[in-house]
């Protein structure tokens, strides 16, 4: 089976494909000529329409970028909280003297 992974297409290439669709070319003919799947081209057109405010059935590129950034920040904060919690527990064990069993 062939490797289906492909490096992401540049934003400029995507914009050109969107413009060609808007000029009347079909995603299928562009796919045959330039390689990306017709579905990928349709997705790029839909995303461009969201970004331009012509569609509201998903996130704009800016919103997607912000969501990605916030998810990354959230993972980082959870990791830091876990580390601080473990450090606090360790320091509590180290600084509190054990109770004498004879008292």
Tab-separated table of C-alpha atoms in Angstrom:
chain	number	residue	atom	x	y	z
A	1	UNK	CA	0.000	0.000	0.000
A	2	UNK	CA	1.345	3.435	-0.909
A	3	UNK	CA	2.160	5.994	1.740
A	4	UNK	CA	-0.707	8.514	1.686
A	5	UNK	CA	1.056	11.138	3.808
A	6	UNK	CA	1.808	14.397	2.045
A	7	UNK	CA	3.451	17.524	3.396
A	8	UNK	CA	0.852	20.261	3.899
A	9	UNK	CA	0.272	22.462	0.896
A	10	UNK	CA	1.334	26.079	1.284
A	11	UNK	CA	-1.316	28.714	2.075
A	12	UNK	CA	-0.527	30.368	-1.278
A	13	UNK	CA	-1.150	27.118	-3.177
A	14	UNK	CA	-4.439	26.639	-1.324
A	15	UNK	CA	-5.497	30.216	-2.136
A	16	UNK	CA	-4.716	29.606	-5.806
A	17	UNK	CA	-6.853	26.450	-5.828
A	18	UNK	CA	-9.737	28.328	-4.170
A	19	UNK	CA	-9.468	31.109	-6.760
A	20	UNK	CA	-9.471	28.580	-9.612
A	21	UNK	CA	-12.650	26.967	-8.218
A	22	UNK	CA	-14.237	30.404	-7.949
A	23	UNK	CA	-13.214	31.081	-11.538
A	24	UNK	CA	-15.202	28.039	-12.661
A	25	UNK	CA	-12.824	25.077	-12.492
A	26	UNK	CA	-14.085	21.990	-10.679
A	27	UNK	CA	-12.235	20.425	-7.741
A	28	UNK	CA	-12.109	17.164	-9.721
A	29	UNK	CA	-10.265	18.662	-12.695
A	30	UNK	CA	-7.904	20.579	-10.393
A	31	UNK	CA	-7.212	17.353	-8.513
A	32	UNK	CA	-6.231	15.579	-11.721
A	33	UNK	CA	-3.994	18.474	-12.753
A	34	UNK	CA	-2.368	19.478	-9.440
A	35	UNK	CA	-2.503	16.373	-7.191
A	36	UNK	CA	-4.487	17.302	-4.040
A	37	UNK	CA	-7.713	15.360	-3.707
A	38	UNK	CA	-10.907	16.986	-4.903
A	39	UNK	CA	-12.235	16.705	-1.342
A	40	UNK	CA	-9.211	18.606	-0.009
A	41	UNK	CA	-9.879	21.371	-2.533
A	42	UNK	CA	-13.577	21.476	-1.551
A	43	UNK	CA	-12.492	21.717	2.106
A	44	UNK	CA	-10.183	24.648	1.276
A	45	UNK	CA	-13.015	26.458	-0.522
A	46	UNK	CA	-15.354	25.903	2.438
A	47	UNK	CA	-12.692	27.130	4.895
A	48	UNK	CA	-12.079	30.241	2.776
A	49	UNK	CA	-15.824	30.919	2.837
A	50	UNK	CA	-15.858	30.583	6.643
A	51	UNK	CA	-12.891	32.924	6.954
A	52	UNK	CA	-14.647	35.478	4.745
A	53	UNK	CA	-17.867	35.275	6.776
A	54	UNK	CA	-19.927	33.611	4.018
A	55	UNK	CA	-20.429	30.411	6.058
A	56	UNK	CA	-20.934	29.783	9.739
A	57	UNK	CA	-20.869	25.981	9.848
A	58	UNK	CA	-17.464	25.753	11.476
A	59	UNK	CA	-14.534	27.636	12.911
A	60	UNK	CA	-12.596	30.255	11.003
A	61	UNK	CA	-8.881	29.712	10.562
A	62	UNK	CA	-8.204	32.261	13.315
A	63	UNK	CA	-10.581	30.463	15.668
A	64	UNK	CA	-8.988	27.105	14.834
A	65	UNK	CA	-5.538	28.550	15.537
A	66	UNK	CA	-6.758	29.989	18.848
A	67	UNK	CA	-8.380	26.681	19.823
A	68	UNK	CA	-5.161	24.831	19.056
A	69	UNK	CA	-3.129	27.340	21.079
A	70	UNK	CA	-5.555	27.121	24.010
A	71	UNK	CA	-5.520	23.311	23.967
A	72	UNK	CA	-1.721	23.361	24.038
A	73	UNK	CA	-1.740	25.893	26.879
A	74	UNK	CA	-4.291	23.782	28.780
A	75	UNK	CA	-2.112	20.646	28.454
A	76	UNK	CA	0.885	22.636	29.683
A	77	UNK	CA	-1.029	24.019	32.673
A	78	UNK	CA	-2.315	20.552	33.629
A	79	UNK	CA	1.240	19.205	33.486
A	80	UNK	CA	2.543	22.080	35.610
A	81	UNK	CA	-0.270	21.602	38.138
A	82	UNK	CA	0.542	17.887	38.388
A	83	UNK	CA	4.235	18.649	38.940
A	84	UNK	CA	3.430	21.265	41.611
A	85	UNK	CA	1.049	18.888	43.355
A	86	UNK	CA	3.705	16.164	43.508
A	87	UNK	CA	6.326	18.663	44.691
A	88	UNK	CA	4.011	19.954	47.420
A	89	UNK	CA	3.341	16.399	48.620
A	90	UNK	CA	7.068	15.628	48.619
A	91	UNK	CA	7.933	18.797	50.556
A	92	UNK	CA	5.159	18.077	53.053
A	93	UNK	CA	6.634	14.633	53.746
A	94	UNK	CA	10.169	16.041	54.022
A	95	UNK	CA	9.413	18.993	56.305
A	96	UNK	CA	6.912	17.485	58.737
A	97	UNK	CA	8.775	15.457	61.337
A	98	UNK	CA	7.411	11.962	61.908
A	99	UNK	CA	5.312	11.609	65.046
A	100	UNK	CA	7.055	9.857	67.882
A	101	UNK	CA	5.254	6.595	68.612
A	102	UNK	CA	6.211	6.734	72.354
A	103	UNK	CA	4.078	9.786	73.183
